[in-house]
Coordinates of C-alpha atoms in Angstrom, one line a residue:
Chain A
X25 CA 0.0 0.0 0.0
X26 CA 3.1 2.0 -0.1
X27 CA 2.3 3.2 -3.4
X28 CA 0.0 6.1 -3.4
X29 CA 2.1 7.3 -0.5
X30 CA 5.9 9.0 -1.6
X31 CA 8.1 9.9 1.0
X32 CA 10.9 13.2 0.9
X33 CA 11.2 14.0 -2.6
X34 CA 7.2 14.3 -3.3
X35 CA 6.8 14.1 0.5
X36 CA 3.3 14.1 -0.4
X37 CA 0.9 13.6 2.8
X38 CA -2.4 11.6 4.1
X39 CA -4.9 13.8 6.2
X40 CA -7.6 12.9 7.4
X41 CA -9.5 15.7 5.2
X42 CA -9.1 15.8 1.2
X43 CA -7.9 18.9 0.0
X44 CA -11.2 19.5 -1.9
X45 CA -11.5 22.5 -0.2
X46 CA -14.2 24.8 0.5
X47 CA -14.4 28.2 -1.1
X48 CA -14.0 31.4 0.2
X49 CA -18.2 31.8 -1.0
X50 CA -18.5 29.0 1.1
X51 CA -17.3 29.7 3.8
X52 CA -18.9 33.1 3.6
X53 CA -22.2 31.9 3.0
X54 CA -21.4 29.6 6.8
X55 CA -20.5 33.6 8.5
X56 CA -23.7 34.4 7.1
X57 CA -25.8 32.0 8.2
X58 CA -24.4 32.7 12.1
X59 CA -24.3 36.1 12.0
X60 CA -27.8 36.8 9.6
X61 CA -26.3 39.2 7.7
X62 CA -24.9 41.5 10.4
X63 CA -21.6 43.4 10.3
X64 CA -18.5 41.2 11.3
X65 CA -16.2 44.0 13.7
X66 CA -13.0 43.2 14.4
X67 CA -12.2 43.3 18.6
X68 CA -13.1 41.7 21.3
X69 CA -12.2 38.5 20.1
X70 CA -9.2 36.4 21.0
X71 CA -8.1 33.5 18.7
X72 CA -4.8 31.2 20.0
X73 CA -4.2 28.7 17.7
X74 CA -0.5 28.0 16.4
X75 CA 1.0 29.8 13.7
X76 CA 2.9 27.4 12.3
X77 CA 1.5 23.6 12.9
X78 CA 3.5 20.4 12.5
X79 CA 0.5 17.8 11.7
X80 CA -2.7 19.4 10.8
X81 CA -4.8 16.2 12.9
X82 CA -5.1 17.9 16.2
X83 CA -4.1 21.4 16.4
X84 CA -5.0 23.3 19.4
X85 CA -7.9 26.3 19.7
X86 CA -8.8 28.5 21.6
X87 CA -11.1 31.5 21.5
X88 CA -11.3 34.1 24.5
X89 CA -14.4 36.6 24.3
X90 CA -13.8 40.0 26.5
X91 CA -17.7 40.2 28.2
X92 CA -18.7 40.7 31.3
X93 CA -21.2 37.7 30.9
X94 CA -23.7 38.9 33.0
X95 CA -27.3 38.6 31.7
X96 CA -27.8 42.2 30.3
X97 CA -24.4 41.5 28.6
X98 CA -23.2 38.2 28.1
X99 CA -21.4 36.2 24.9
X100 CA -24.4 34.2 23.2
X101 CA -22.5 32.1 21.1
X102 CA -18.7 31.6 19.5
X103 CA -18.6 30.2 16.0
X104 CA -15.2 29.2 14.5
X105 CA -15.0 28.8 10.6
X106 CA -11.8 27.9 8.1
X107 CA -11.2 28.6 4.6
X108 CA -10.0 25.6 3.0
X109 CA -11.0 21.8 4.5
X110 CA -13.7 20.4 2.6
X111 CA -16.3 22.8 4.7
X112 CA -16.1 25.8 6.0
X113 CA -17.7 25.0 10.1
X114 CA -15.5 24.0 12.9
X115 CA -17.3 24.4 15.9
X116 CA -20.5 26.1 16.9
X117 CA -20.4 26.4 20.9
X118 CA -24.1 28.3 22.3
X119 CA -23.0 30.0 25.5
X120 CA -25.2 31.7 28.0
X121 CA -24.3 34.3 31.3
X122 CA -24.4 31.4 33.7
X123 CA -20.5 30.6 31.6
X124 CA -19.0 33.0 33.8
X125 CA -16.4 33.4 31.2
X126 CA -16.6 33.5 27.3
X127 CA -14.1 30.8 26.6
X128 CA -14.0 27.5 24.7
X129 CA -11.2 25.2 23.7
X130 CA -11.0 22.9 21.2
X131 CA -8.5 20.7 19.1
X132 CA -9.1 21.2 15.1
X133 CA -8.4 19.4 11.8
X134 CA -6.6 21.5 9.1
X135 CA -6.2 20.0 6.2
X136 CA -3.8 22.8 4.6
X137 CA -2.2 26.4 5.3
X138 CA -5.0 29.0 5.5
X139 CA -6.6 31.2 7.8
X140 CA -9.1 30.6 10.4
X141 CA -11.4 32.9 11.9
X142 CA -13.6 33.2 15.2
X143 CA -16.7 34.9 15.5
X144 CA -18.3 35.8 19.0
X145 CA -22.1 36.9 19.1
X146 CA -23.2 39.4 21.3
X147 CA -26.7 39.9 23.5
X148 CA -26.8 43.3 22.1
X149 CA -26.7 41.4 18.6
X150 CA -23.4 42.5 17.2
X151 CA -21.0 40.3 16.2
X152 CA -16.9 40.6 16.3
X153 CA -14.4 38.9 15.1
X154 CA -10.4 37.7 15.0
X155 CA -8.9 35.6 12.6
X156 CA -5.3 34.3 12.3
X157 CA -3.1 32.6 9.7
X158 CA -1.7 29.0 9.8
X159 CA 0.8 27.1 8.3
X160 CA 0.8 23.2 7.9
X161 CA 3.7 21.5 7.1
X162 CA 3.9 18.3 5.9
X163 CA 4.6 15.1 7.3
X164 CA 7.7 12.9 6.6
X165 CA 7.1 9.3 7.5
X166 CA 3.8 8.5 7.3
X167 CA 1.6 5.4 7.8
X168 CA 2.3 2.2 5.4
Chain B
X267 CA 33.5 3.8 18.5
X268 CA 30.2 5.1 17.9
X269 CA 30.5 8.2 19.9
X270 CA 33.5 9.0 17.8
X271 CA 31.5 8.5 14.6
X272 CA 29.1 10.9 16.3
X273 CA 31.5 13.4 17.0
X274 CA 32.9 13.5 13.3
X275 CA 29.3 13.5 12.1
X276 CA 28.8 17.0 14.3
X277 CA 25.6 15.1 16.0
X278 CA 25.6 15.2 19.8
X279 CA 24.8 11.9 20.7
X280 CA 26.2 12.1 24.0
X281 CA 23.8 14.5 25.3
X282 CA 20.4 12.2 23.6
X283 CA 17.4 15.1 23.1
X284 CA 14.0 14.1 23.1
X285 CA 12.1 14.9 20.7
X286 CA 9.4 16.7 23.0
X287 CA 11.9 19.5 22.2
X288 CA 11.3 19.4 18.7
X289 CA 7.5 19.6 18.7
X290 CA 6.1 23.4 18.8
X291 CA 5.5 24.8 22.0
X292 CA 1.5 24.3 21.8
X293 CA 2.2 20.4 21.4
X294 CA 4.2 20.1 24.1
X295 CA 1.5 22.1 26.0
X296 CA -0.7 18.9 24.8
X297 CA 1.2 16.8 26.0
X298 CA 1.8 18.0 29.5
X299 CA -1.7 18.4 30.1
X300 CA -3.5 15.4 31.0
X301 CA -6.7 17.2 31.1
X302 CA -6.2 17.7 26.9
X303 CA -3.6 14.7 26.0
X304 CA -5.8 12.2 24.1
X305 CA -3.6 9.6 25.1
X306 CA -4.6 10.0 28.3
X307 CA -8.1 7.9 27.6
X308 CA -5.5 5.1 26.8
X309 CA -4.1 5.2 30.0
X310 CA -8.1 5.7 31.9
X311 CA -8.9 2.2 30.2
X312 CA -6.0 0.8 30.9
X313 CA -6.4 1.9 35.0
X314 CA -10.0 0.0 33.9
X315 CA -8.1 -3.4 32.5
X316 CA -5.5 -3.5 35.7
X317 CA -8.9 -4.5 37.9
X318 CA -10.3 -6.5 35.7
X319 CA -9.9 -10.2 36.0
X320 CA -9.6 -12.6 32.9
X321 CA -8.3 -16.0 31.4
X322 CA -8.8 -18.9 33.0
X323 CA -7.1 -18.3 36.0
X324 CA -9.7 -15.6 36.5
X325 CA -6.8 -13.1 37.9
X326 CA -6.3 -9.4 37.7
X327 CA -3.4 -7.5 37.0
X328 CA -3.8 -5.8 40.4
X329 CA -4.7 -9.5 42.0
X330 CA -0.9 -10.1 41.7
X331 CA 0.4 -6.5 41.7
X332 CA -1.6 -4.9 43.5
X333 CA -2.0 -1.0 43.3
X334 CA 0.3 -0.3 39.7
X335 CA 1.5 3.7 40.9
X336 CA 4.0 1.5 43.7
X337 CA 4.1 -1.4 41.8
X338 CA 4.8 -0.6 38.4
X339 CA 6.9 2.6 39.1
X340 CA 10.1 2.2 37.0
X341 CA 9.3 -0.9 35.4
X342 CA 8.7 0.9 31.8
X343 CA 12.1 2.5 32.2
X344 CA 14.3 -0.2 31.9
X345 CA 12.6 -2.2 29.3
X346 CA 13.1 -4.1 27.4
X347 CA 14.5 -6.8 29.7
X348 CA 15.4 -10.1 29.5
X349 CA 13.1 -12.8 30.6
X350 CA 14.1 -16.1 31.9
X351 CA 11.2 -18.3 31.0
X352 CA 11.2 -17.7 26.9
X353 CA 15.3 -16.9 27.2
X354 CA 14.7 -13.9 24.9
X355 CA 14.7 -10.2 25.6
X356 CA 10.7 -9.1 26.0
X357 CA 9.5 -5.2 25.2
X358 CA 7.1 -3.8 27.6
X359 CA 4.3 -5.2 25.6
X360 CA 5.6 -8.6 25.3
X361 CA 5.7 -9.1 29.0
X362 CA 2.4 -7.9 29.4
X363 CA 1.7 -10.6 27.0
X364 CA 3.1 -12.8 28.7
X365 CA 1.7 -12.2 32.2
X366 CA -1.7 -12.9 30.4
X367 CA -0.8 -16.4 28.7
X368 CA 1.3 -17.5 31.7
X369 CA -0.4 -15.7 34.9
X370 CA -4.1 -15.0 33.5
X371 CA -4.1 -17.8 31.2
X372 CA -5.9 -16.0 29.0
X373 CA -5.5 -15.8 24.5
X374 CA -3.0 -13.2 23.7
X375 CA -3.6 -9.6 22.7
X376 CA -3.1 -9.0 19.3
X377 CA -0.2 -6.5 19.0
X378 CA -1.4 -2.7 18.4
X379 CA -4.6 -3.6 20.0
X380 CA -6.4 -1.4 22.1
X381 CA -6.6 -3.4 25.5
X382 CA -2.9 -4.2 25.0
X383 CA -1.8 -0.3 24.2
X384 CA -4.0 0.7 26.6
X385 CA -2.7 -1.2 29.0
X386 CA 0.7 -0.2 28.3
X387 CA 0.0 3.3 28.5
X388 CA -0.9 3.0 32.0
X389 CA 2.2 0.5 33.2
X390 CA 4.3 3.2 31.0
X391 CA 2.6 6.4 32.9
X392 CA 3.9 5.0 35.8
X393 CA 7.6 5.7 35.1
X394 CA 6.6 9.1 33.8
X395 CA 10.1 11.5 34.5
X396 CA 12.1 8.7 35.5
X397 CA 15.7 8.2 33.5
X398 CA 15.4 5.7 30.7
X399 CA 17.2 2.9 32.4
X400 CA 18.2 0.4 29.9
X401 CA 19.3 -3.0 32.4
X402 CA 23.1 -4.1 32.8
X403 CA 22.3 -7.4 31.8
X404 CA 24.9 -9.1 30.2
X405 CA 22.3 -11.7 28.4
X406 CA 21.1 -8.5 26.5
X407 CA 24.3 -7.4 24.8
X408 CA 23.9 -9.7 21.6
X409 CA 19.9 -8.6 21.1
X410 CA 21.2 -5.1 21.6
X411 CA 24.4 -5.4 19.3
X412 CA 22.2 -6.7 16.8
X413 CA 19.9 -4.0 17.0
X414 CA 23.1 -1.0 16.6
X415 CA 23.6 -3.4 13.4
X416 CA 19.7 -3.4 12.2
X417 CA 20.2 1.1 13.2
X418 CA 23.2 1.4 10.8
X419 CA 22.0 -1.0 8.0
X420 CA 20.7 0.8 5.0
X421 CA 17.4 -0.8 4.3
X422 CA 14.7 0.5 1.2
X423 CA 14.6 1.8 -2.3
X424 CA 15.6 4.9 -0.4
X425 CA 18.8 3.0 0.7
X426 CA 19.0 5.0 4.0
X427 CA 19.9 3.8 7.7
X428 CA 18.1 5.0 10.9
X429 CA 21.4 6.5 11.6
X430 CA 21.7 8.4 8.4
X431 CA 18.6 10.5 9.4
X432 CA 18.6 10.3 13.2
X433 CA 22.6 10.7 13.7
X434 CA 23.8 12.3 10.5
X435 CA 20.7 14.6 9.7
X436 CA 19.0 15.1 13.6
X437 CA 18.0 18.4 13.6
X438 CA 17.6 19.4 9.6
X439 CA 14.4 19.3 8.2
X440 CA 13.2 16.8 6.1
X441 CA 10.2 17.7 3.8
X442 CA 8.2 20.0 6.2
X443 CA 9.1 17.6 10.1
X444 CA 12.3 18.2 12.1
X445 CA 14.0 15.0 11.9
X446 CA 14.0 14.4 15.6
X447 CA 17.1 12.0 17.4
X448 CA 14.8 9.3 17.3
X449 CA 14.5 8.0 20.9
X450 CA 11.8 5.6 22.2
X451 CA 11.5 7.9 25.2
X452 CA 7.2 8.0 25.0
X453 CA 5.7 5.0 23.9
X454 CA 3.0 4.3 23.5
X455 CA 2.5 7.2 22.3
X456 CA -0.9 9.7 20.7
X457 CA 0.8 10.5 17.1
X458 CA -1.4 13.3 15.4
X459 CA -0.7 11.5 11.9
X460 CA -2.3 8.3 13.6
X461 CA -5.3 10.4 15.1
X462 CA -4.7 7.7 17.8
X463 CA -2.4 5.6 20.6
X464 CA 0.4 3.6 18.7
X465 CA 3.2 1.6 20.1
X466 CA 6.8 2.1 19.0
X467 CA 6.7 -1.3 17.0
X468 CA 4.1 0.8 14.9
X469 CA 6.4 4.3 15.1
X470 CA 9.1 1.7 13.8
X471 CA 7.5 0.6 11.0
X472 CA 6.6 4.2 9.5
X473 CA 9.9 4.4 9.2
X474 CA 11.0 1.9 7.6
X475 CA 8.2 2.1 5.3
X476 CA 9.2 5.7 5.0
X477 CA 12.2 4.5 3.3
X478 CA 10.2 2.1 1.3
X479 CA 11.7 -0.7 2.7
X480 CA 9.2 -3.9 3.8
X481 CA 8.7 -3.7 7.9
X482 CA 9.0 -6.9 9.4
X483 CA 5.8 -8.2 11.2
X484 CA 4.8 -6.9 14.9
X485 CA 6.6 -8.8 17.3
X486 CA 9.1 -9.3 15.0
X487 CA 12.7 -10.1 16.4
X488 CA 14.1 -7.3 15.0
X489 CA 11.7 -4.7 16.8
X490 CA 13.0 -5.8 20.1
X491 CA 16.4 -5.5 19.0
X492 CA 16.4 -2.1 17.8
X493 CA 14.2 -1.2 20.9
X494 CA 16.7 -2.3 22.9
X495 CA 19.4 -0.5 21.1
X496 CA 17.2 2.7 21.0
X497 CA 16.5 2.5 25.1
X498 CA 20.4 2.5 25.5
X499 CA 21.2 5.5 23.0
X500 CA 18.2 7.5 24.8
X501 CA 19.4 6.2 28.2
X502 CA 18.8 9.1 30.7
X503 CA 15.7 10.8 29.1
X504 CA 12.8 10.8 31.0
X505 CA 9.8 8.8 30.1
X506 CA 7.4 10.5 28.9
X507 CA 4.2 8.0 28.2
X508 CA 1.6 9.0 26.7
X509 CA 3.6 11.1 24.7
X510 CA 2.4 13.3 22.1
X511 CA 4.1 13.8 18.5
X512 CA 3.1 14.8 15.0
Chain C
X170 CA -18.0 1.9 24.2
X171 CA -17.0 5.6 24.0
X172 CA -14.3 6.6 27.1
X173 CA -14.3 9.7 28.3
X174 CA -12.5 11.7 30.5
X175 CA -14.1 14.0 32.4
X176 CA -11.8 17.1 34.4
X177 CA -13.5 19.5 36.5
X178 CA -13.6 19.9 40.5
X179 CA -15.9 18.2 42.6
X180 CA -16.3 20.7 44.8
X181 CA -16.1 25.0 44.3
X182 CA -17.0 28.1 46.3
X183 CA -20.4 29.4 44.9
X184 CA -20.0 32.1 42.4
X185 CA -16.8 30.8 41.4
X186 CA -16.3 30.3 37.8
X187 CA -14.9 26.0 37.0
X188 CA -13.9 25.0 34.5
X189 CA -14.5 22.3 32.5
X190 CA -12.6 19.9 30.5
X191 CA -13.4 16.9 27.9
X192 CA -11.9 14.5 25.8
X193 CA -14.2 11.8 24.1
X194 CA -12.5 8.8 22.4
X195 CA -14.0 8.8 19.2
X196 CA -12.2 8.6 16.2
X197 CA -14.3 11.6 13.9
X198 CA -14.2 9.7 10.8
X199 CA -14.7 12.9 9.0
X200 CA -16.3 11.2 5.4
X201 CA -13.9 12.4 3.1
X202 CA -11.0 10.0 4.3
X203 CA -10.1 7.2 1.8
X204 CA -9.6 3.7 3.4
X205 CA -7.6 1.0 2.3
X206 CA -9.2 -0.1 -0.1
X207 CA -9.6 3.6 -1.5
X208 CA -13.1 4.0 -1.4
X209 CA -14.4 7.1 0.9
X210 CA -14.9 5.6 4.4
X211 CA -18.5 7.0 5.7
X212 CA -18.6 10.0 8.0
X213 CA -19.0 8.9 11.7
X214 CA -18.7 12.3 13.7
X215 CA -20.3 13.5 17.1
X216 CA -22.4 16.1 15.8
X217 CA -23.6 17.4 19.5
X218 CA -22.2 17.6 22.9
X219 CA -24.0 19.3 25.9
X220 CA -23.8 20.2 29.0
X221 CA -26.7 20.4 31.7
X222 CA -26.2 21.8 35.3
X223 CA -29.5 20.4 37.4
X224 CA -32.1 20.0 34.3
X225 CA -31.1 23.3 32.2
X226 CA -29.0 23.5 29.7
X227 CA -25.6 25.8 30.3
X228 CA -23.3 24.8 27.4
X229 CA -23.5 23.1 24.1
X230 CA -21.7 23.0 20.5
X231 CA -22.4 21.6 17.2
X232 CA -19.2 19.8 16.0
X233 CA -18.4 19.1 12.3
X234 CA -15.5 17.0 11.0
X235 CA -13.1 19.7 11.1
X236 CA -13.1 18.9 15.1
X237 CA -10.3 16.4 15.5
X238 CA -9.9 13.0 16.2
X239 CA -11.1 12.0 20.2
X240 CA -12.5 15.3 20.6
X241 CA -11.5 17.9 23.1
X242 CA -13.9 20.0 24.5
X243 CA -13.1 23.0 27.0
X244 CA -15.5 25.3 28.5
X245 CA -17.0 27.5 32.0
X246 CA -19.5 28.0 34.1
X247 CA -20.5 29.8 37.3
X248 CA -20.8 26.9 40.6
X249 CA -24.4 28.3 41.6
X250 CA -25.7 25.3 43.6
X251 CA -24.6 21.8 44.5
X252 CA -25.9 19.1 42.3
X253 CA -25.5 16.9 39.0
X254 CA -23.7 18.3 35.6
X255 CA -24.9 15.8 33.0
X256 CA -22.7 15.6 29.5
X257 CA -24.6 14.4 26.4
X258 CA -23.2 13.9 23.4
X259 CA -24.6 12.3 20.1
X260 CA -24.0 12.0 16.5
X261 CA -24.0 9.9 13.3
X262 CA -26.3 6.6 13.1
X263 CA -28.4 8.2 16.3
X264 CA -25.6 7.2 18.6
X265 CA -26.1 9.3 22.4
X266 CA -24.0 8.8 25.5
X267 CA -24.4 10.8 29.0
X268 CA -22.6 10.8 31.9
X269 CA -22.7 12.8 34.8
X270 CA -20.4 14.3 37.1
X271 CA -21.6 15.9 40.8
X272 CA -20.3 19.1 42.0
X273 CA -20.9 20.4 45.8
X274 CA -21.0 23.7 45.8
X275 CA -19.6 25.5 49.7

C-alpha cells in the first residue's frame, strides 16, 4: 500500500481531510448563516491557535471573548470557521451568562495552510471577530 | 566507537534530546496536560483493564500486583528486559503478553490492540520523568548489538539507515518535520498522523516504510532489538508515556 | 463503548467560575477520508455535545469533522448550587451517550 504514499522527494501527505477544499463563498455563506447578515467588527475577540502547525490532525484552539457575561451582557455564542477543509464550520459552541467566562477550547483538523477565523455573538446582537493565519507543514514518514 | 563516529558527524549523541523538544510549544503544551492529552483515555482504560480479572485463571493485574503507581513505578524505564522463561529479551508489551498467557491464562492480545496499548499506557505512565534505564544485563548485549547493526543498515529503495537520518541529519528538516534524534522515550505514544495511541513497534515501521523498505511483522525479532538499542542511545531521558508527537 | 475523560472539581465556592474539560475517544471519521481499499470511508462524527447543570441547559456546540480526532472540548460556568452536571453527546447513526459528574457547591 506504499504506493499512493511518496516519501521526501514528493513528500506528499495523508490527512484525514481531502484537499477538496471549500471556497471562500462557502465559507462566507457559513458567516452568514451565524451572524444573519450583520456586520463582522473586528475586537473583542481572541483567537490562539498555532502559527505554524506540524500535523494538521489535532491542532489546538482556543477562542477568548472580552464580556462581562452577566445577563444584560453576556457572549451568546462563539462560532469558529476555516477557509479551506472540505467545509467551512469547525465548531458552533451556544454559551449563556451562567458561563461565567466566554471561553472555549478545542482541538481542530486543518487540512492545509490557510486562515481561520472566530466569530463571537453578542446579547446586544453585534457580532466581532479575530482571525489568524496557519501554516501546515507536511509530514515525513507516514503510515504504510 | 560510535561516539567518535558521532562526533565527526557533528551530531551530539552524548547529550540524547528528546524529541518533546522538537515539537512546537502548543504540542508540548498537549502533551503536559492530562486534562487535553488524548492519550490519556489510553491510560483511563488501561487503569479499567489492571482490575479487571480474565483467562482462566480468572486473575487481575492488580490481584498479583496490586496497586500499579507503587508497583509498576520504574518498570517501563528499563525495558526491554530479558526474561528467563522464553530466554529472549521481551519489550514492555511482550511481557504484558506474557503475564496474560502464563499468569491469566488468557488468548493473547493481538499487537497494536487497544486493550494491550492501553494497558501499556498505564504500566508506561507509571515511570513518567524517571531516567530511561536500559538494564546491565549481560544476556542482552547480543539482542542489543544486533539492534546498533539493524540502526546502521541501509534498508529500502531509499537505501538510508536509521542512523543516516537520526545521527547524521537530527535536527535538519526533512520535507516539512524536524527530523528528531529518534528515541523511544514515549511510547506508547498519541501520534497526530495516527489520530490515535500507537506503540513504538508501529512508530518503527513508519519508518521503515518511509524508506520504502518492507517492515517486518509486529513482534518481530528485529523490533525488540532495535528497541533495545534505541533504550540504550536515549538512556537518561525521562519517560514521557503518553507522549504526544506529529 | 465511548471513554471519556471528564476534568472539573468536585467541589467549588459558589459564584466561582470552574472549568471544565473533555476528551471523548471517538475517532471523527470525517467522510472524506479514503480507506484502504480507496473508497471514501463513511462520515462517523459526534455532531452534538451538551452540557446540563441540574435540568437546564448551560453549554453546548455543534461539531463538524473539522473537530479532530477523540474530541476535546473546554469550556466554564458559574458553581451556583450543589448538584449533578450531566454531559450528552450524540452523533452519526443516532448514537447518544451521557454521563454525569456531581459538584458540591460550599
Amino acid at each position: 500500500m506504499t504506493d499512493r504514499r511518496t516519501l521526501l522527494a514528493g513528500a506528499l501527505l495523508a490527512l484525514s481531510l481531502r484537499p477538496a477544499a471549500a471556497t471562500p463563498e462557502d465559507e462566507a455563506a457559513a458567516v452568514r448563516a451565524f451572524t444573519g447578515g450583520a456586520p463582522l467588527r473586528a475586537g473583542r475577540v481572541e483567537l490562539d491557535i498555532p502559527p505554524l502547525v506540524e500535523n494538521g490532525n489535532t491542532v489546538p484552539l482556543k477562542v477568548t471573548v472580552q464580556s462581562p457575561m452577566t445577563a444584560a451582557d453576556h457572549v451568546t455564542a462563539i462560532a469558529v470557521f476555516n477557509e479551506k477543509n472540505p467545509q467551512p464550520q469547525v465548531i458552533t459552541a451556544r454559551f449563556g451568562p451562567r458561563a461565567g467566562r466566554a471561553e472555549l477550547a478545542t482541538h481542530m483538523r486543518l487540512a492545509t495552510s490557510q486562515t481561520i477565523l472566530a466569530v463571537a455573538a453578542m446579547s446586544d446582537g453585534s457580532f466581532w471577530s479575530a482571525s489568524a493565519e496557519v501554516v501546515v507543514t507536511l509530514a515525513a514518514c507516514i503510515e504504510s | 566507537m560510535t561516539w567518535l563516529l558521532a562526533l565527526l558527524l557533528g551530531t551530539a549523541l552524548a547529550q540524547p534530546r528528546s524529541g518533546a523538544l522538537d515539537m512546537s510549544r502548543e504540542l508540548q503544551a498537549l502533551q503536559a496536560d492530562d486534562s487535553a492529552n488524548p492519550g490519556m483515555l489510553w491510560v483511563q482504560e488501561g487503569e479499567a483493564l489492571w482490575q479487571r480479572p480474565e483467562g482462566r485463571a480468572a486473575k487481575a493485574c492488580a490481584d498479583c500486583h496490586g496497586a500499579a503507581p507503587a508497583s509498576m513505578r520504574g518498570v517501563a524505564a528499563r525495558y526491554p528486559a530479558w526474561d528467563t522463561a522464553s530466554g529472549a529479551p521481551l519489550d514492555l508489551a511482550g511481557r504484558i503478553q506474557s503475564c496474560r498467557s502464563q499468569h491469566q491464562q488468557a488468548p493473547p492480545l493481538a499487537r497494536e490492540s487497544e486493550p494491550l496499548l492501553a494497558l501499556s499506557a498505564y504500566v508506561g505512565l507509571q515511570s513518567r520523568g524517571l531516567p530511561v534505564t536500559p538494564p546491565e544485563d549481560p544476556r542482552l548485549a547480543p539482542a542489543r548489538a544486533r539492534g546498533e547493526a539493524l540502526f546502521r543498515e541501509r534498508r529500502g529503495q531509499l537505501n538510508l539507515s536509521c542512523a543516516q537520518c537520526h545521527e547524521e541529519r537530527a535536527g535538519l528538516r526533512l520535507g516539512g518535520s524536524l527530523v528528531p534524534q529518534g528515541h523511544a522515550n514515549g511510547y506508547p505514544q498519541y501520534r497526530a498522523e495516527w489520530q490515535a495511541l500507537g506503540s513504538l513497534q508501529r512508530r518503527l515501521r513508519n519508518c521503515m516504510v518511509g524508506v520504502r523498505s518492507v517492515a517486518p511483522a509486529y513482534g518481530a525479532a528485529d523490533y525488540v532489538e532495535i528497541e533495545l538499542f534505541l533504550a540504550q542511545r536515549g538512556a537518561g531521558l525521562p519517560v514521557e508515556a503518553p507522549a504526544v508527537r506529529p | 463503548m465511548a471513554r471519556v475523560l471528564l476534568n472539573l472539581p468536585r467541589s467549588a465556592a459558589k459564584g466561582s467560575v470552574i472549568e471544565i474539560r473533555c476528551l471523548i475517544m471517538h475517532p471523527m471519521e470525517s467522510g472524506f477520508r479514503p480507506g484502504v481499499n480507496g473508497s471514501i470511508l463513511a462520515r462517523d462524527i459526534i455532531t452534538r455535545f451538551s452540557c446540563d447543570y441540574d435540568g437546564e441547559e448551560i453549554f453546548h456546540a455543534e461539531l463538524s469533522p473539522a473537530i479532530a480526532a477523540n474530541p476535546f472540548i473546554s469550556f466554564t460556568t458559574v458553581a451556583t448550587a450543589s448538584g449533578t452536571l450531566r454531559f450528552t453527546w450524540e452523533g452519526d447513526d443516532g448514537f447518544r451517550q451521557t454521563e454525569t459528574r456531581a459538584l458540591t457547591v460550599t
